[in-house]
PDB file of C-alpha atoms and ligand atoms in Angstrom:
ATOM      1  CA  MET P   1     -12.236   2.533  31.916  1.00 79.00           C
ATOM      2  CA  THR P   2     -14.057   5.452  30.338  1.00 93.00           C
ATOM      3  CA  THR P   3     -12.887   8.480  28.372  1.00 98.00           C
ATOM      4  CA  ILE P   4     -14.477  11.550  26.817  1.00 98.00           C
ATOM      5  CA  PHE P   5     -14.355   9.703  23.480  1.00 98.00           C
ATOM      6  CA  ALA P   6     -16.079   6.627  24.986  1.00 98.00           C
ATOM      7  CA  LYS P   7     -18.914   8.924  26.111  1.00 98.00           C
ATOM      8  CA  ILE P   8     -19.171  10.359  22.582  1.00 98.00           C
ATOM      9  CA  ILE P   9     -19.216   6.824  21.123  1.00 98.00           C
ATOM     10  CA  ARG P  10     -22.039   5.833  23.494  1.00 97.00           C
ATOM     11  CA  GLY P  11     -23.947   9.017  22.601  1.00 97.00           C
ATOM     12  CA  GLU P  12     -23.743  10.308  26.185  1.00 97.00           C
ATOM     13  CA  ILE P  13     -22.258  13.617  25.079  1.00 96.00           C
ATOM     14  CA  PRO P  14     -22.952  15.357  21.778  1.00 98.00           C
ATOM     15  CA  SER P  15     -20.645  15.275  18.775  1.00 98.00           C
ATOM     16  CA  ASP P  16     -20.765  15.762  15.028  1.00 98.00           C
ATOM     17  CA  MET P  17     -20.544  12.030  14.292  1.00 98.00           C
ATOM     18  CA  VAL P  18     -19.858  11.121  10.667  1.00 98.00           C
ATOM     19  CA  TYR P  19     -19.427   7.341  10.837  1.00 98.00           C
ATOM     20  CA  GLN P  20     -19.963   4.400  13.193  1.00 98.00           C
ATOM     21  CA  ASP P  21     -19.711   0.638  12.861  1.00 98.00           C
ATOM     22  CA  GLU P  22     -19.070  -2.263  15.237  1.00 98.00           C
ATOM     23  CA  LEU P  23     -15.359  -1.447  15.570  1.00 98.00           C
ATOM     24  CA  VAL P  24     -14.808   2.305  15.118  1.00 98.00           C
ATOM     25  CA  THR P  25     -16.539   5.677  15.376  1.00 98.00           C
ATOM     26  CA  ALA P  26     -15.601   8.929  13.596  1.00 98.00           C
ATOM     27  CA  PHE P  27     -16.609  12.458  14.586  1.00 98.00           C
ATOM     28  CA  ARG P  28     -15.414  15.982  13.835  1.00 98.00           C
ATOM     29  CA  ASP P  29     -12.715  17.421  16.099  1.00 98.00           C
ATOM     30  CA  ILE P  30     -14.049  20.053  18.500  1.00 98.00           C
ATOM     31  CA  SER P  31     -11.128  22.341  17.643  1.00 98.00           C
ATOM     32  CA  PRO P  32     -10.450  21.823  13.912  1.00 98.00           C
ATOM     33  CA  MET P  33      -6.977  22.533  12.543  1.00 98.00           C
ATOM     34  CA  ALA P  34      -8.061  22.230   8.895  1.00 98.00           C
ATOM     35  CA  PRO P  35     -11.323  22.427   6.881  1.00 98.00           C
ATOM     36  CA  THR P  36     -11.647  18.674   7.379  1.00 98.00           C
ATOM     37  CA  HIS P  37     -10.548  17.444  10.811  1.00 98.00           C
ATOM     38  CA  ILE P  38     -12.122  14.149  11.809  1.00 99.00           C
ATOM     39  CA  LEU P  39     -11.122  11.781  14.619  1.00 99.00           C
ATOM     40  CA  ILE P  40     -11.383   8.035  13.947  1.00 99.00           C
ATOM     41  CA  VAL P  41     -11.572   6.161  17.240  1.00 98.00           C
ATOM     42  CA  PRO P  42     -11.830   2.475  18.231  1.00 98.00           C
ATOM     43  CA  ASN P  43     -15.095   1.773  20.058  1.00 98.00           C
ATOM     44  CA  LYS P  44     -13.050  -0.120  22.657  1.00 97.00           C
ATOM     45  CA  VAL P  45     -10.826   2.004  24.907  1.00 98.00           C
ATOM     46  CA  ILE P  46      -7.189   1.475  23.933  1.00 98.00           C
ATOM     47  CA  PRO P  47      -5.248   4.283  25.673  1.00 98.00           C
ATOM     48  CA  THR P  48      -2.239   4.627  23.345  1.00 98.00           C
ATOM     49  CA  VAL P  49      -0.447   2.926  20.457  1.00 98.00           C
ATOM     50  CA  ASN P  50       1.763   1.352  23.139  1.00 98.00           C
ATOM     51  CA  ASP P  51      -1.243  -0.626  24.383  1.00 98.00           C
ATOM     52  CA  LEU P  52      -2.078  -2.263  21.023  1.00 98.00           C
ATOM     53  CA  THR P  53      -1.951  -6.038  20.702  1.00 98.00           C
ATOM     54  CA  GLU P  54      -2.294  -8.405  17.756  1.00 98.00           C
ATOM     55  CA  ASP P  55      -5.982  -8.749  18.703  1.00 98.00           C
ATOM     56  CA  ASP P  56      -6.440  -5.121  17.673  1.00 98.00           C
ATOM     57  CA  GLU P  57      -5.145  -5.545  14.115  1.00 98.00           C
ATOM     58  CA  LEU P  58      -8.628  -5.706  12.570  1.00 98.00           C
ATOM     59  CA  THR P  59      -9.643  -2.536  14.399  1.00 98.00           C
ATOM     60  CA  VAL P  60      -6.502  -0.665  13.368  1.00 98.00           C
ATOM     61  CA  GLY P  61      -6.998  -1.770   9.759  1.00 98.00           C
ATOM     62  CA  ARG P  62     -10.602  -0.549   9.938  1.00 99.00           C
ATOM     63  CA  MET P  63      -9.374   2.864  11.146  1.00 99.00           C
ATOM     64  CA  PHE P  64      -7.415   3.196   7.876  1.00 99.00           C
ATOM     65  CA  THR P  65     -10.188   2.002   5.552  1.00 99.00           C
ATOM     66  CA  VAL P  66     -12.669   4.337   7.271  1.00 99.00           C
ATOM     67  CA  ALA P  67     -10.158   7.198   6.881  1.00 99.00           C
ATOM     68  CA  LYS P  68      -9.965   6.445   3.174  1.00 98.00           C
ATOM     69  CA  LYS P  69     -13.769   6.398   2.791  1.00 98.00           C
ATOM     70  CA  LEU P  70     -14.217   9.615   4.771  1.00 99.00           C
ATOM     71  CA  ALA P  71     -11.523  11.354   2.715  1.00 99.00           C
ATOM     72  CA  GLU P  72     -13.461  10.450  -0.425  1.00 98.00           C
ATOM     73  CA  GLN P  73     -16.728  11.582   1.192  1.00 98.00           C
ATOM     74  CA  GLU P  74     -15.160  14.905   2.213  1.00 98.00           C
ATOM     75  CA  GLY P  75     -13.826  15.449  -1.327  1.00 98.00           C
ATOM     76  CA  ILE P  76     -10.180  15.620  -0.191  1.00 98.00           C
ATOM     77  CA  ALA P  77      -8.898  12.275  -1.470  1.00 98.00           C
ATOM     78  CA  GLU P  78      -7.442  13.510  -4.743  1.00 98.00           C
ATOM     79  CA  ASP P  79      -5.660  16.607  -3.386  1.00 98.00           C
ATOM     80  CA  GLY P  80      -4.492  14.611  -0.383  1.00 98.00           C
ATOM     81  CA  TYR P  81      -4.636  14.667   3.365  1.00 98.00           C
ATOM     82  CA  ARG P  82      -2.728  13.667   6.480  1.00 98.00           C
ATOM     83  CA  LEU P  83      -3.369  10.929   9.041  1.00 98.00           C
ATOM     84  CA  ILE P  84      -1.825  11.494  12.479  1.00 98.00           C
ATOM     85  CA  VAL P  85      -1.714   9.315  15.590  1.00 98.00           C
ATOM     86  CA  ASN P  86      -0.106  10.981  18.607  1.00 98.00           C
ATOM     87  CA  CYS P  87       1.399   8.919  21.427  1.00 98.00           C
ATOM     88  CA  ASN P  88       2.143  10.074  24.973  1.00 98.00           C
ATOM     89  CA  LYS P  89       4.022  13.196  26.063  1.00 98.00           C
ATOM     90  CA  HIS P  90       6.463  13.718  23.208  1.00 96.00           C
ATOM     91  CA  GLY P  91       3.707  12.957  20.702  1.00 97.00           C
ATOM     92  CA  HIS P  92       1.518  15.593  22.449  1.00 97.00           C
ATOM     93  CA  GLN P  93      -1.319  13.127  23.046  1.00 98.00           C
ATOM     94  CA  GLU P  94      -4.066  14.833  25.059  1.00 98.00           C
ATOM     95  CA  VAL P  95      -6.863  12.250  25.062  1.00 98.00           C
ATOM     96  CA  PHE P  96      -5.817   8.774  26.194  1.00 98.00           C
ATOM     97  CA  HIS P  97      -8.164   6.864  23.928  1.00 98.00           C
ATOM     98  CA  LEU P  98      -6.401   5.898  20.699  1.00 98.00           C
ATOM     99  CA  HIS P  99      -7.489   8.082  17.775  1.00 98.00           C
ATOM    100  CA  MET P 100      -6.418   8.880  14.246  1.00 99.00           C
ATOM    101  CA  HIS P 101      -6.709  12.487  13.029  1.00 98.00           C
ATOM    102  CA  LEU P 102      -7.854  12.871   9.392  1.00 98.00           C
ATOM    103  CA  LEU P 103      -6.826  16.355   8.257  1.00 98.00           C
ATOM    104  CA  GLY P 104      -7.272  17.967   4.851  1.00 98.00           C
ATOM    105  CA  GLY P 105      -8.962  20.596   2.726  1.00 98.00           C
ATOM    106  CA  ARG P 106      -5.905  22.868   2.532  1.00 98.00           C
ATOM    107  CA  PRO P 107      -2.171  22.422   1.947  1.00 98.00           C
ATOM    108  CA  LEU P 108      -0.847  21.151   5.273  1.00 97.00           C
ATOM    109  CA  GLY P 109       2.811  22.037   4.846  1.00 95.00           C
ATOM    110  CA  ARG P 110       5.710  19.885   5.892  1.00 93.00           C
ATOM    111  CA  MET P 111       5.079  17.110   8.357  1.00 89.00           C
ATOM    112  CA  LEU P 112       6.928  18.759  11.248  1.00 87.00           C
ATOM    113  CA  SER P 113       8.583  22.084  11.942  1.00 82.00           C
ATOM    114  CA  LYS P 114      12.301  21.823  12.610  1.00 82.00           C
ATOM    115  CA  PRO P 115      13.440  22.433  16.201  1.00 82.00           C
ATOM    116  CA  ASN P 116      15.013  25.871  16.836  1.00 71.00           C
TER     117      ASN P 116
HETATM  118  P1  DGP I 201      -4.506  14.464  20.663  1.00 63.55           P
HETATM  119  O1  DGP I 201      -3.601  15.627  20.967  1.00 63.55           O
HETATM  120  O2  DGP I 201      -3.990  13.648  19.518  1.00 63.55           O
HETATM  121  O3  DGP I 201      -4.815  13.632  21.894  1.00 63.55           O
HETATM  122  O4  DGP I 201      -5.872  15.098  20.133  1.00 63.55           O
HETATM  123  C1  DGP I 201      -7.048  15.156  20.876  1.00 63.55           C
HETATM  124  C2  DGP I 201      -8.066  15.873  20.028  1.00 63.55           C
HETATM  125  O5  DGP I 201      -9.342  15.636  20.581  1.00 63.55           O
HETATM  126  C3  DGP I 201      -7.897  17.397  19.955  1.00 63.55           C
HETATM  127  O6  DGP I 201      -7.646  17.766  18.590  1.00 63.55           O
HETATM  128  C4  DGP I 201      -9.227  17.955  20.423  1.00 63.55           C
HETATM  129  C5  DGP I 201     -10.157  16.769  20.379  1.00 63.55           C
HETATM  130  N1  DGP I 201     -11.156  16.748  21.418  1.00 63.55           N
HETATM  131  C6  DGP I 201     -10.934  16.807  22.762  1.00 63.55           C
HETATM  132  N2  DGP I 201     -12.093  16.752  23.434  1.00 63.55           N
HETATM  133  C7  DGP I 201     -13.075  16.632  22.486  1.00 63.55           C
HETATM  134  C8  DGP I 201     -14.484  16.523  22.568  1.00 63.55           C
HETATM  135  O7  DGP I 201     -15.095  16.515  23.633  1.00 63.55           O
HETATM  136  N3  DGP I 201     -15.152  16.422  21.381  1.00 63.55           N
HETATM  137  C9  DGP I 201     -14.520  16.423  20.175  1.00 63.55           C
HETATM  138  N4  DGP I 201     -15.263  16.335  19.077  1.00 63.55           N
HETATM  139  N5  DGP I 201     -13.178  16.521  20.071  1.00 63.55           N
HETATM  140  C10 DGP I 201     -12.470  16.634  21.213  1.00 63.55           C
END
């Protein structure tokens, strides 16, 4: 299975990549919602959170420690930031390759707007 993010990870399409190791890759979102908006993605295609297994626990842990390091690198750790993982239709997931959004660099407001 391949995805647009798998092509970015393999270097087949360009991206502003900020980190890569044997488990995860991080690159800037093409349509940033905040001064810092980075996607942290497993190198292996896992479509959604629903597809995670215990075998993926090291990878998921690495996504968090890389988020922490990138937040420090971006200078947003002290003021704070938000980590988001969307899942399926109600979560408004658009790319079916698990990814964590790292957002910061401005006050982000409340987590969700209330329904009308
Ligand atoms: P989500 O709704 O959680 O599935 O977010 C998908 C994000 O992926 C969205 O913020 C835009 C970003 N994105 C989609 N295609 C590309 C791409 O080709 N390159 C980069 N850098 N980001 C992309």
